[in-house]
């Protein structure tokens, strides 16, 4: 994945995690992905 693609997915993952309708399972999955790619 190139830098632009990675940045886009990181941004969207953070948006997902901050959504009021996001389930705890989805938040955990998004956080696990962010941890795996080495982002905050």
CSV table of N, CA and C in Angstrom, one decimal:
chain,number,residue,atom,x,y,z
A,1,UNK,N,0.9,-1.2,0.0
A,1,UNK,CA,0.0,0.0,0.0
A,1,UNK,C,0.9,1.2,0.0
A,2,UNK,N,0.6,2.2,-0.9
A,2,UNK,CA,1.4,3.4,-0.9
A,2,UNK,C,1.1,4.3,0.2
A,3,UNK,N,1.8,5.4,0.4
A,3,UNK,CA,1.7,6.3,1.5
A,3,UNK,C,0.3,7.0,1.5
A,4,UNK,N,-0.2,7.4,0.3
A,4,UNK,CA,-1.5,8.0,0.2
A,4,UNK,C,-2.6,7.1,0.6
A,5,UNK,N,-2.5,5.8,0.2
A,5,UNK,CA,-3.5,4.8,0.5
A,5,UNK,C,-3.5,4.6,2.0
A,6,UNK,N,-2.3,4.4,2.6
A,6,UNK,CA,-2.2,4.2,4.0
A,6,UNK,C,-2.8,5.3,4.8
A,7,UNK,N,-2.4,6.5,4.5
A,7,UNK,CA,-3.0,7.7,5.2
A,7,UNK,C,-4.5,7.8,5.1
A,8,UNK,N,-5.0,7.4,3.9
A,8,UNK,CA,-6.5,7.5,3.8
A,8,UNK,C,-7.2,6.4,4.7
A,9,UNK,N,-6.6,5.2,4.7
A,9,UNK,CA,-7.2,4.2,5.5
A,9,UNK,C,-7.0,4.5,7.0
A,10,UNK,N,-5.9,5.1,7.4
A,10,UNK,CA,-5.7,5.5,8.8
A,10,UNK,C,-6.8,6.5,9.2
A,11,UNK,N,-6.9,7.5,8.3
A,11,UNK,CA,-7.9,8.6,8.6
A,11,UNK,C,-9.3,8.0,8.8
A,12,UNK,N,-9.7,7.1,7.8
A,12,UNK,CA,-11.0,6.5,7.9
A,12,UNK,C,-11.2,5.6,9.1
A,13,UNK,N,-10.2,4.9,9.5
A,13,UNK,CA,-10.2,4.1,10.7
A,13,UNK,C,-10.5,4.9,11.9
A,14,UNK,N,-9.8,6.1,12.0
A,14,UNK,CA,-10.0,7.0,13.2
A,14,UNK,C,-11.4,7.6,13.1
A,15,UNK,N,-11.9,7.9,12.0
A,15,UNK,CA,-13.3,8.4,11.9
A,15,UNK,C,-14.3,7.3,12.3
A,16,UNK,N,-14.0,6.1,11.9
A,16,UNK,CA,-14.9,5.0,12.3
A,16,UNK,C,-14.9,4.9,13.9
A,17,UNK,N,-13.7,4.9,14.5
A,17,UNK,CA,-13.6,4.7,15.9
A,17,UNK,C,-14.3,5.9,16.7
A,18,UNK,N,-14.4,7.1,16.1
A,18,UNK,CA,-15.0,8.2,16.8
A,18,UNK,C,-16.5,8.3,16.6
A,19,UNK,N,-17.0,7.5,15.7
A,19,UNK,CA,-18.4,7.6,15.4
A,19,UNK,C,-19.3,7.0,16.5
A,20,UNK,N,-20.3,7.7,16.9
A,20,UNK,CA,-21.2,7.3,18.0
A,20,UNK,C,-21.8,6.0,17.8
A,21,UNK,N,-22.0,5.6,16.5
A,21,UNK,CA,-22.7,4.3,16.2
A,21,UNK,C,-21.7,3.2,16.0
A,22,UNK,N,-20.4,3.4,16.3
A,22,UNK,CA,-19.4,2.3,16.1
A,22,UNK,C,-19.5,1.4,17.3
A,23,UNK,N,-19.6,0.1,17.0
A,23,UNK,CA,-19.6,-0.9,18.0
A,23,UNK,C,-18.2,-1.1,18.7
A,24,UNK,N,-18.2,-1.7,19.8
A,24,UNK,CA,-17.0,-1.9,20.5
A,24,UNK,C,-16.1,-2.9,19.7
A,25,UNK,N,-16.7,-3.8,19.1
A,25,UNK,CA,-16.0,-4.8,18.3
A,25,UNK,C,-15.3,-4.1,17.1
A,26,UNK,N,-16.0,-3.2,16.4
A,26,UNK,CA,-15.4,-2.5,15.3
A,26,UNK,C,-14.3,-1.5,15.8
A,27,UNK,N,-14.5,-0.9,16.9
A,27,UNK,CA,-13.4,0.0,17.5
A,27,UNK,C,-12.2,-0.9,17.8
A,28,UNK,N,-12.4,-2.0,18.3
A,28,UNK,CA,-11.2,-2.9,18.7
A,28,UNK,C,-10.5,-3.4,17.4
A,29,UNK,N,-11.3,-3.7,16.4
A,29,UNK,CA,-10.7,-4.1,15.1
A,29,UNK,C,-9.9,-3.0,14.4
A,30,UNK,N,-10.5,-1.8,14.5
A,30,UNK,CA,-9.8,-0.6,13.9
A,30,UNK,C,-8.5,-0.3,14.6
A,31,UNK,N,-8.6,-0.4,16.0
A,31,UNK,CA,-7.4,-0.1,16.8
A,31,UNK,C,-6.4,-1.2,16.6
A,32,UNK,N,-6.8,-2.4,16.4
A,32,UNK,CA,-5.8,-3.5,16.2
A,32,UNK,C,-5.1,-3.3,14.8
A,33,UNK,N,-5.9,-2.8,13.8
A,33,UNK,CA,-5.3,-2.5,12.5
A,33,UNK,C,-4.3,-1.4,12.6
A,34,UNK,N,-4.7,-0.3,13.3
A,34,UNK,CA,-3.8,0.8,13.5
A,34,UNK,C,-2.5,0.4,14.2
A,35,UNK,N,-2.7,-0.4,15.3
A,35,UNK,CA,-1.5,-0.9,16.0
A,35,UNK,C,-0.6,-1.7,15.1
A,36,UNK,N,-1.2,-2.5,14.2
A,36,UNK,CA,-0.4,-3.4,13.4
A,36,UNK,C,0.4,-2.7,12.3
A,37,UNK,N,-0.1,-1.5,11.9
A,37,UNK,CA,0.6,-0.7,10.9
A,37,UNK,C,1.5,0.3,11.5
A,38,UNK,N,1.5,0.4,12.9
A,38,UNK,CA,2.4,1.3,13.6
A,38,UNK,C,2.0,2.7,13.6
A,39,UNK,N,0.7,3.0,13.7
A,39,UNK,CA,0.2,4.4,13.9
A,39,UNK,C,-0.4,4.6,15.2
A,40,UNK,N,-0.7,5.8,15.5
A,40,UNK,CA,-1.3,6.2,16.8
A,40,UNK,C,-2.8,6.0,16.8
